[in-house]
Tab-separated table of C-alpha atoms in Angstrom:
chain	number	residue	atom	x	y	z
A	29	MET	CA	103.482	23.997	90.747
A	30	ASN	CA	104.217	23.160	94.378
A	31	ARG	CA	102.148	24.414	97.293
A	32	LEU	CA	104.548	27.246	98.234
A	33	SER	CA	104.708	28.558	94.664
A	34	LEU	CA	100.933	28.580	94.398
A	35	TYR	CA	100.611	30.503	97.655
A	36	ARG	CA	103.204	33.048	96.505
A	37	ALA	CA	101.289	33.479	93.250
A	38	VAL	CA	98.004	34.182	95.057
A	39	LEU	CA	99.621	36.512	97.575
A	40	GLY	CA	101.444	38.472	94.842
A	41	CYS	CA	98.241	39.006	92.894
A	42	LEU	CA	96.312	40.132	95.959
A	43	THR	CA	99.077	42.485	97.076
A	44	THR	CA	99.129	44.147	93.667
A	45	ALA	CA	95.370	44.593	93.811
A	46	ALA	CA	95.647	46.099	97.298
A	47	LEU	CA	97.806	48.922	95.941
A	48	LEU	CA	95.393	49.899	93.176
A	49	PRO	CA	93.013	52.015	95.318
A	50	ALA	CA	95.850	54.294	96.405
A	51	LEU	CA	96.956	54.786	92.806
A	52	LEU	CA	93.450	55.406	91.524
A	53	CYS	CA	92.571	57.858	94.316
A	54	ALA	CA	95.665	60.047	93.972
A	55	ALA	CA	94.608	63.728	94.077
A	56	PRO	CA	95.239	66.032	91.110
A	57	ALA	CA	97.639	68.901	91.680
A	58	ALA	CA	96.325	72.467	92.027
A	59	HIS	CA	96.767	74.689	89.001
A	60	ALA	CA	97.865	78.280	88.661
A	61	ASP	CA	98.011	80.225	85.455
A	62	ASP	CA	101.740	80.638	84.855
A	63	ASN	CA	101.103	83.077	82.064
A	64	ASP	CA	100.778	86.805	82.712
A	65	PRO	CA	97.355	87.677	81.285
A	66	GLY	CA	97.643	91.416	81.839
A	67	GLY	CA	101.284	92.298	81.501
A	68	THR	CA	102.036	92.199	85.209
A	69	ASP	CA	105.647	91.382	86.080
A	70	THR	CA	105.333	87.981	87.724
A	71	THR	CA	109.001	87.414	88.520
A	72	THR	CA	109.724	88.208	92.121
A	73	ALA	CA	112.733	87.465	94.306
A	74	GLY	CA	114.119	85.064	91.714
A	75	SER	CA	111.128	82.720	91.937
A	76	GLU	CA	109.451	81.245	88.897
A	77	PRO	CA	105.929	82.668	88.331
A	78	GLY	CA	103.312	80.282	89.630
A	79	ALA	CA	105.854	78.179	91.481
A	80	ALA	CA	104.917	76.549	94.762
A	81	ALA	CA	104.898	78.775	97.810
A	82	PRO	CA	108.404	79.600	99.053
A	83	PRO	CA	109.248	78.261	102.501
A	84	GLY	CA	107.560	80.324	105.206
A	85	LEU	CA	105.085	82.085	102.899
A	86	SER	CA	101.515	81.708	104.144
A	87	THR	CA	98.879	79.765	102.213
A	88	VAL	CA	95.912	80.965	104.285
A	89	GLY	CA	92.936	81.160	101.953
A	90	GLY	CA	94.315	78.693	99.430
A	91	GLU	CA	97.526	77.209	98.106
A	92	LEU	CA	97.571	79.431	95.024
A	93	LEU	CA	97.619	82.541	97.200
A	94	GLY	CA	100.902	81.393	98.711
A	95	ARG	CA	102.627	81.473	95.342
A	96	LEU	CA	104.625	84.356	93.956
A	97	GLY	CA	103.442	85.994	90.760
A	98	THR	CA	99.985	86.562	89.333
A	99	GLN	CA	97.294	84.009	90.132
A	100	VAL	CA	94.137	84.054	88.023
A	101	GLN	CA	91.906	81.454	86.346
A	102	LEU	CA	90.172	83.108	83.402
A	103	GLY	CA	87.020	81.540	82.029
A	104	ALA	CA	85.304	82.016	78.692
A	105	GLY	CA	84.752	85.700	77.913
A	106	ALA	CA	86.710	86.922	80.918
A	107	PRO	CA	88.581	90.203	80.407
A	108	LYS	CA	92.347	90.264	80.715
A	109	LEU	CA	93.850	91.744	83.836
A	110	PRO	CA	94.994	95.345	83.563
A	111	LYS	CA	98.680	96.174	83.503
A	112	THR	CA	99.946	96.856	87.015
A	113	THR	CA	103.245	97.675	88.680
A	114	ALA	CA	102.261	97.144	92.323
A	115	ARG	CA	104.521	94.712	94.137
A	116	ALA	CA	101.434	93.005	95.556
A	117	TRP	CA	97.686	93.270	94.933
A	118	ILE	CA	94.444	91.370	95.356
A	119	VAL	CA	90.841	91.603	94.123
A	120	ALA	CA	88.132	89.854	96.142
A	121	ASP	CA	84.370	89.657	96.513
A	122	ALA	CA	83.449	91.157	99.883
A	123	ASP	CA	80.210	89.188	100.142
A	124	THR	CA	81.312	85.679	99.177
A	125	GLY	CA	84.960	86.035	100.197
A	126	GLU	CA	86.135	84.670	96.836
A	127	VAL	CA	89.519	85.945	95.688
A	128	LEU	CA	89.157	86.647	91.972
A	129	ALA	CA	92.833	87.315	91.264
A	130	ALA	CA	95.994	88.154	93.171
A	131	HIS	CA	99.656	88.990	92.783
A	132	ASN	CA	102.066	88.109	95.616
A	133	ALA	CA	99.050	88.049	97.948
A	134	HIS	CA	100.925	86.853	101.049
A	135	ARG	CA	104.198	88.659	100.474
A	136	PRO	CA	105.001	90.546	103.727
A	137	GLN	CA	105.498	94.279	103.164
A	138	ALA	CA	105.398	97.489	105.180
A	139	PRO	CA	101.724	98.547	105.329
A	140	ALA	CA	101.950	102.289	106.118
A	141	SER	CA	98.643	103.835	107.265
A	142	THR	CA	96.503	101.046	105.835
A	143	LEU	CA	97.349	99.420	109.193
A	144	LYS	CA	95.002	101.974	110.761
A	145	MET	CA	92.175	99.714	109.552
A	146	LEU	CA	93.320	97.091	112.065
A	147	PHE	CA	93.624	99.789	114.736
A	148	ALA	CA	90.028	100.869	114.090
A	149	GLU	CA	88.699	97.319	113.804
A	150	THR	CA	90.279	96.470	117.164
A	151	LEU	CA	89.248	99.558	119.167
A	152	MET	CA	86.191	101.153	117.593
A	153	SER	CA	83.515	99.271	119.511
A	154	ARG	CA	85.111	100.098	122.881
A	155	PHE	CA	84.292	103.799	123.099
A	156	GLU	CA	81.073	105.730	122.621
A	157	PRO	CA	81.371	108.361	119.871
A	158	THR	CA	80.361	111.068	122.373
A	159	ALA	CA	83.012	110.112	124.963
A	160	ALA	CA	85.344	112.997	125.843
A	161	TYR	CA	89.131	113.115	125.563
A	162	THR	CA	91.599	115.776	126.758
A	163	ALA	CA	94.937	115.937	124.949
A	164	LEU	CA	98.091	115.759	127.103
A	165	PRO	CA	101.689	116.100	125.808
A	166	GLU	CA	102.763	112.695	127.150
A	167	HIS	CA	100.209	110.978	124.930
A	168	PHE	CA	102.233	111.792	121.805
A	169	LEU	CA	105.783	110.967	122.838
A	170	ASP	CA	105.885	107.868	120.618
A	171	MET	CA	104.799	109.638	117.441
A	172	GLY	CA	107.413	109.320	114.720
A	173	PRO	CA	109.052	112.423	113.256
A	174	GLY	CA	107.237	113.806	110.227
A	175	SER	CA	104.019	111.972	111.114
A	176	SER	CA	100.786	112.978	109.435
A	177	ALA	CA	98.552	114.844	111.870
A	178	VAL	CA	95.026	116.193	111.994
A	179	GLY	CA	95.883	118.890	114.585
A	180	VAL	CA	95.061	117.514	118.034
A	181	ALA	CA	96.230	120.298	120.373
A	182	ASP	CA	97.506	119.845	123.941
A	183	GLY	CA	94.999	120.801	126.621
A	184	HIS	CA	92.000	120.775	124.290
A	185	ASP	CA	88.976	118.516	124.457
A	186	TYR	CA	87.732	116.265	121.672
A	187	THR	CA	85.098	113.598	121.274
A	188	VAL	CA	85.893	110.075	120.161
A	189	ASP	CA	83.882	110.852	117.032
A	190	ASP	CA	86.228	113.774	116.267
A	191	LEU	CA	89.246	111.508	116.669
A	192	TRP	CA	87.946	108.740	114.408
A	193	HIS	CA	87.315	111.313	111.680
A	194	GLY	CA	90.903	112.427	112.191
A	195	VAL	CA	92.123	108.839	111.805
A	196	PHE	CA	90.210	108.030	108.620
A	197	LEU	CA	90.139	111.333	106.755
A	198	ALA	CA	93.449	113.004	107.637
A	199	SER	CA	95.244	109.748	108.519
A	200	GLY	CA	96.269	111.615	111.657
A	201	ASN	CA	98.808	109.777	113.776
A	202	ASP	CA	98.030	112.240	116.571
A	203	ALA	CA	94.403	111.071	116.536
A	204	VAL	CA	95.630	107.466	116.706
A	205	TYR	CA	97.770	108.194	119.760
A	206	ALA	CA	94.928	110.085	121.428
A	207	LEU	CA	92.698	106.998	121.092
A	208	THR	CA	95.626	104.820	122.126
A	209	ALA	CA	95.874	106.815	125.365
A	210	LEU	CA	92.167	106.216	125.984
A	211	ASN	CA	92.803	102.510	125.460
A	212	GLY	CA	95.559	102.280	128.063
A	213	GLY	CA	98.683	103.098	126.077
A	214	LYS	CA	100.796	101.935	123.153
A	215	GLU	CA	102.038	98.625	124.571
A	216	LYS	CA	98.529	97.416	125.393
A	217	THR	CA	97.104	98.631	122.089
A	218	VAL	CA	99.839	97.017	119.983
A	219	ARG	CA	99.398	93.740	121.846
A	220	GLU	CA	95.638	93.797	121.276
A	221	MET	CA	96.060	94.631	117.587
A	222	ASN	CA	98.373	91.639	117.164
A	223	GLU	CA	95.891	89.444	119.004
A	224	ARG	CA	93.080	90.685	116.780
A	225	ALA	CA	95.167	89.985	113.685
A	226	ARG	CA	95.575	86.376	114.859
A	227	GLU	CA	91.820	86.089	115.425
A	228	LEU	CA	91.134	87.348	111.916
A	229	GLN	CA	93.748	84.884	110.600
A	230	ALA	CA	95.772	87.806	109.250
A	231	LEU	CA	98.910	85.829	109.990
A	232	ASP	CA	101.266	87.885	107.820
A	233	THR	CA	100.669	90.925	110.013
A	234	LYS	CA	102.962	92.065	112.799
A	235	VAL	CA	102.190	95.364	114.541
A	236	VAL	CA	104.906	97.522	116.074
A	237	ASN	CA	103.270	100.966	115.889
A	238	PRO	CA	99.481	101.425	116.066
A	239	ASP	CA	99.469	104.125	113.372
A	240	GLY	CA	101.383	102.231	110.671
A	241	TYR	CA	104.513	104.350	110.976
A	242	ASP	CA	107.555	102.352	109.820
A	243	GLY	CA	109.039	100.216	112.574
A	244	PRO	CA	111.426	97.241	112.782
A	245	GLY	CA	109.578	94.126	111.645
A	246	GLN	CA	106.230	95.832	111.086
A	247	VAL	CA	104.611	94.102	108.108
A	248	SER	CA	101.330	93.040	106.613
A	249	SER	CA	100.279	91.743	103.184
A	250	ALA	CA	97.754	92.457	100.455
A	251	TYR	CA	95.772	89.434	101.638
A	252	ASP	CA	95.768	90.488	105.285
A	253	LEU	CA	94.811	94.099	104.601
A	254	THR	CA	91.886	92.919	102.487
A	255	LEU	CA	90.842	90.498	105.210
A	256	ILE	CA	91.005	93.283	107.822
A	257	ALA	CA	89.027	95.692	105.647
A	258	ARG	CA	86.296	93.121	105.135
A	259	ALA	CA	86.003	92.593	108.893
A	260	GLY	CA	85.968	96.341	109.563
A	261	LEU	CA	83.229	97.026	107.038
A	262	GLU	CA	80.901	94.782	109.014
A	263	ASN	CA	80.841	97.582	111.620
A	264	GLU	CA	78.385	100.361	110.697
A	265	GLN	CA	80.505	103.088	112.312
A	266	PHE	CA	83.633	101.860	110.559
A	267	ARG	CA	81.814	101.998	107.217
A	268	ALA	CA	80.600	105.526	107.878
A	269	TYR	CA	84.043	106.898	108.767
A	270	ALA	CA	85.706	105.089	105.864
A	271	ALA	CA	83.279	106.621	103.346
A	272	THR	CA	83.281	110.210	104.652
A	273	GLY	CA	84.809	112.796	102.354
A	274	ARG	CA	84.816	115.927	104.517
A	275	PHE	CA	84.435	116.837	108.198
A	276	THR	CA	84.752	119.936	110.391
A	277	PHE	CA	87.429	119.209	112.981
A	278	PRO	CA	87.537	121.219	116.250
A	279	GLY	CA	90.215	123.902	116.377
A	280	ARG	CA	91.665	125.935	119.189
A	281	GLY	CA	89.698	128.086	121.587
A	282	GLU	CA	87.006	127.343	124.127
A	283	GLY	CA	83.224	127.213	124.156
A	284	LYS	CA	81.438	129.286	121.542
A	285	LYS	CA	84.724	130.906	120.500
A	286	ARG	CA	86.128	127.594	119.422
A	287	GLU	CA	86.254	127.399	115.678
A	288	GLY	CA	86.620	124.363	113.493
A	289	TYR	CA	88.330	123.756	110.186
A	290	GLU	CA	87.516	121.426	107.354
A	291	ILE	CA	89.482	118.263	106.797
A	292	GLN	CA	88.998	116.080	103.761
A	293	SER	CA	89.750	112.472	103.015
A	294	THR	CA	93.197	111.617	101.724
A	295	ASN	CA	91.577	108.721	99.821
A	296	ARG	CA	91.705	110.026	96.250
A	297	LEU	CA	89.084	107.556	95.039
A	298	ILE	CA	86.629	109.373	97.327
A	299	ILE	CA	87.472	113.003	96.578
A	300	GLY	CA	89.366	112.793	93.288
A	301	ASP	CA	92.583	114.604	92.485
A	302	GLY	CA	93.840	116.199	89.268
A	303	ASP	CA	92.782	113.999	86.365
A	304	LEU	CA	91.618	111.268	88.773
A	305	SER	CA	87.853	111.334	89.342
A	306	PRO	CA	86.058	109.852	92.362
A	307	TYR	CA	85.416	106.184	91.732
A	308	ASP	CA	81.825	105.215	90.985
A	309	GLY	CA	80.445	103.255	93.948
A	310	ILE	CA	83.460	103.808	96.248
A	311	MET	CA	82.879	102.938	99.927
A	312	GLY	CA	86.362	103.697	101.377
A	313	VAL	CA	88.498	102.381	103.033
A	314	LYS	CA	92.138	103.487	103.749
A	315	ASN	CA	95.287	104.688	102.063
A	316	GLY	CA	98.832	105.137	103.304
A	317	TYR	CA	102.371	106.191	102.518
A	318	THR	CA	105.789	105.876	104.157
A	319	SER	CA	109.266	105.944	102.651
A	320	LYS	CA	109.617	102.209	103.324
A	321	ALA	CA	106.142	101.087	102.262
A	322	GLY	CA	105.648	103.377	99.305
A	323	TYR	CA	102.012	104.087	98.484
A	324	THR	CA	99.476	101.549	99.746
A	325	PHE	CA	95.715	101.396	99.396
A	326	THR	CA	92.787	99.179	100.318
A	327	GLY	CA	89.419	100.097	98.840
A	328	ALA	CA	85.862	98.826	98.596
A	329	ALA	CA	83.305	99.622	95.932
A	330	GLU	CA	79.720	98.545	95.233
A	331	ARG	CA	77.934	98.219	91.906
A	332	ASP	CA	74.648	96.489	91.106
A	333	GLY	CA	74.477	94.905	94.546
A	334	ARG	CA	77.994	93.480	94.373
A	335	THR	CA	80.814	94.693	96.624
A	336	LEU	CA	84.468	94.216	95.713
A	337	LEU	CA	87.613	94.748	97.744
A	338	VAL	CA	90.999	95.680	96.330
A	339	THR	CA	94.430	96.163	97.871
A	340	ALA	CA	97.480	97.479	96.026
A	341	MET	CA	100.921	97.916	97.576
A	342	ASP	CA	103.895	99.952	96.382
A	343	PRO	CA	103.331	100.553	92.647
A	344	GLU	CA	105.735	102.461	90.434
A	345	GLY	CA	104.925	105.999	89.371
A	346	ASP	CA	103.549	109.108	91.042
A	347	ARG	CA	101.434	109.436	94.180
A	348	LEU	CA	98.239	108.670	92.249
A	349	ALA	CA	99.465	105.427	90.679
A	350	VAL	CA	98.122	103.307	93.550
A	351	TYR	CA	94.631	104.742	92.970
A	352	ARG	CA	94.755	104.320	89.192
A	353	GLU	CA	95.838	100.697	89.493
A	354	SER	CA	93.275	100.000	92.214
A	355	ALA	CA	90.502	101.516	90.095
A	356	ALA	CA	91.603	99.445	87.099
A	357	LEU	CA	91.563	96.259	89.193
A	358	LEU	CA	88.084	97.099	90.511
A	359	ASP	CA	86.858	97.700	86.951
A	360	TRP	CA	88.278	94.330	85.964
A	361	GLY	CA	86.647	92.620	88.950
A	362	PHE	CA	83.194	93.938	88.109
A	363	ALA	CA	83.626	93.023	84.425
A	364	ALA	CA	84.914	89.538	85.299
A	365	SER	CA	81.919	88.674	87.470
A	366	GLY	CA	80.944	85.048	86.817
A	367	LYS	CA	83.722	84.612	84.248
A	368	VAL	CA	86.631	83.563	86.441
A	369	GLU	CA	87.269	80.725	88.830
A	370	PRO	CA	88.360	81.967	92.277
A	371	VAL	CA	91.978	81.362	93.199
A	372	GLY	CA	91.292	81.387	96.944
A	373	GLU	CA	89.099	82.861	99.629
A	374	LEU	CA	89.071	85.398	102.439
A	375	VAL	CA	88.835	83.101	105.426
A	376	PRO	CA	86.469	83.761	108.344
A	377	ALA	CA	87.809	84.783	111.722
A	378	ALA	CA	89.039	81.967	113.941
A	379	GLY	CA	86.088	80.314	115.654
A	380	GLN	CA	83.454	81.582	113.229
A	381	GLU	CA	83.734	78.535	110.979
A	382	ALA	CA	83.388	76.174	113.941
A	383	ALA	CA	80.423	78.130	115.301
A	384	ALA	CA	78.645	77.876	111.954
A	385	ALA	CA	79.164	74.115	111.661
A	386	PRO	CA	76.028	72.006	112.363
A	387	ASP	CA	75.925	70.245	115.718
A	388	THR	CA	75.126	66.609	114.964
A	389	THR	CA	76.206	65.004	118.207
A	390	ALA	CA	72.663	64.991	119.614
A	391	ARG	CA	71.301	62.873	116.787
A	392	GLY	CA	74.302	60.611	116.584
A	393	GLY	CA	75.357	61.780	113.119
A	394	SER	CA	78.449	63.544	111.958
A	395	ALA	CA	78.844	66.876	110.213
A	396	ASP	CA	79.904	66.962	106.613
A	397	PRO	CA	83.633	67.587	106.212
A	398	PRO	CA	84.488	71.227	105.494
A	399	PRO	CA	84.806	72.040	101.808
A	400	VAL	CA	88.259	72.431	100.351
A	401	ALA	CA	89.009	76.110	99.826
A	402	PRO	CA	89.034	77.272	96.203
A	403	GLY	CA	92.503	77.299	94.734
A	404	THR	CA	93.873	74.755	97.171
A	405	THR	CA	95.081	71.285	96.358
A	406	THR	CA	92.620	68.505	97.127
A	407	ALA	CA	95.356	66.234	98.388
A	408	GLY	CA	94.185	66.591	101.971
A	409	ALA	CA	90.590	65.505	101.416
A	410	ALA	CA	91.232	63.020	98.642
A	411	GLY	CA	94.250	61.633	100.421
A	412	ARG	CA	92.175	60.767	103.466
A	413	GLU	CA	89.622	59.028	101.251
A	414	ALA	CA	92.363	57.161	99.403
A	415	ALA	CA	93.918	56.069	102.665
A	416	LEU	CA	90.566	54.784	103.882
A	417	VAL	CA	89.878	52.892	100.665
A	418	THR	CA	93.396	51.454	100.691
A	419	LEU	CA	93.111	50.412	104.322
A	420	ILE	CA	89.776	48.687	103.804
A	421	GLY	CA	90.821	47.109	100.523
A	422	SER	CA	94.178	45.980	101.830
A	423	GLY	CA	92.681	44.542	104.986
A	424	GLY	CA	90.090	42.569	103.071
A	425	LEU	CA	92.557	41.306	100.520
A	426	LEU	CA	95.064	40.261	103.141
A	427	LEU	CA	92.312	38.333	104.889
A	428	ALA	CA	91.566	36.687	101.573
A	429	ALA	CA	95.238	35.863	101.166
A	430	SER	CA	95.289	34.281	104.598
A	431	ALA	CA	92.233	32.244	103.764
A	432	ALA	CA	93.780	31.202	100.485
A	433	TYR	CA	96.886	30.086	102.315
A	434	LEU	CA	94.833	27.921	104.669
A	435	VAL	CA	93.013	26.382	101.738
A	436	ILE	CA	96.265	25.723	99.917
A	437	ARG	CA	97.777	24.315	103.099
A	438	ARG	CA	94.887	21.892	103.522
A	439	ARG	CA	94.877	20.968	99.819
A	440	PRO	CA	97.145	18.016	98.855
A	441	SER	CA	100.261	18.899	96.934
A	442	PRO	CA	100.074	18.013	93.218
A	443	ALA	CA	103.045	15.744	93.766
A	444	ALA	CA	101.031	13.774	96.316
A	445	ALA	CA	97.838	13.617	94.276
A	446	PRO	CA	96.691	10.153	93.218
A	447	PRO	CA	97.268	9.082	89.588
A	448	GLY	CA	94.744	10.586	87.195
A	449	ARG	CA	94.135	13.685	89.411
A	450	ARG	CA	97.299	15.621	88.641
A	451	PHE	CA	96.767	19.369	87.836
A	452	ARG	CA	96.250	19.846	84.093
A	453	GLY	CA	95.852	23.685	83.813
A	454	ARG	CA	97.040	25.349	80.591
A	455	ARG	CA	100.344	27.199	80.895
A	456	SER	CA	100.985	30.345	78.913
A	457	PRO	CA	104.113	30.008	76.797
A	458	ALA	CA	105.091	33.579	77.749
A	459	ARG	CA	104.950	32.826	81.458
A	460	PRO	CA	107.792	30.893	83.020
A	461	PRO	CA	106.923	27.934	85.226
A	462	GLY	CA	105.895	28.946	88.716
A	463	ALA	CA	104.997	32.572	87.829
A	464	ALA	CA	101.710	34.150	88.947
A	465	PRO	CA	98.930	34.413	86.332
A	466	PRO	CA	98.359	37.818	84.750
A	467	ALA	CA	96.085	40.144	86.743
């Protein structure tokens, strides 16, 4: 073997070894259960159930949540999901943020009055409950025809507390526009709601009307509504309004002659309706209906110290179907506790994660890298590690190759070696002359 052939042999071997770290560190792909464990129709918009997220569909909270169809990872002893017809739904743990199961979680859909949760979450802390408001006709010019209303009357006075009860219990669009007037008008309020949605990382949500009334391009998603509800429930006043079943709303008249009338929650899991009983442990939060959105609902319930959130959007059936399916999903979530692997998470608001990260700059250390969200592929984290290993390994091996070349260059060629010192290495019969030895 001449000097050039020997160098090529060494370099080829080292180059092959340099590629091994990248191959060995390749990240495994994320997994979604392509089977429908509960009879849910997982075929949507022509996409294969469990397929990768369609272009433009969000993956906030985990890659699996960006897929169409049902996403669940059942463990040993886990109950099957109930049969549902909702076009999108989600079940999540309000305390840990773990998403237990979902169906079309990030699919944008009209939200109806569930959007009032974002309205309340954005504005509630700005006004004292005892602050006064006087109704004027110009405050309600933007209300859509046929809007739900609690009965805010022109020229009459109300407290902010009255209006919030009107928003949550009667889903009154007139109460929304009264509070919108206090906040500086529709344009300002819509802008601030969109800004708040971005802060919460509810990136599927676009607000056009503050009350949830159908409007061009107004959308949210099961994931976003659940995220918004979780943020709202951190506010004590929000929780109180969301859980209230009945309230005496001020009527017409003045002073002592002013009479009130009872309003009750339109959330049927709070008050029940027909054969539907109030849900055990229900905490709220908001329901809605429009001709475009169908029936929508986001609810929270607590049992044995555990709080679950559920959102269901546009099921088939009568007006109570959304409550029946939501109750069934909540029952499943409580029964599945500790028996399923989460398929994603409800992410914290923008900035909260950074604020919670340890500050290690003072001691010269570095914070641990953030954990990969459940349900997401580990390609990002593992890929960085693989790249680092490959870079280090390749650099070292190339240095070794260079050194080997120098040694070979300084070493006399076998053809020039003195008699009696010629290379006598054994040659494999399966290897042609001049080939590199097996690795």
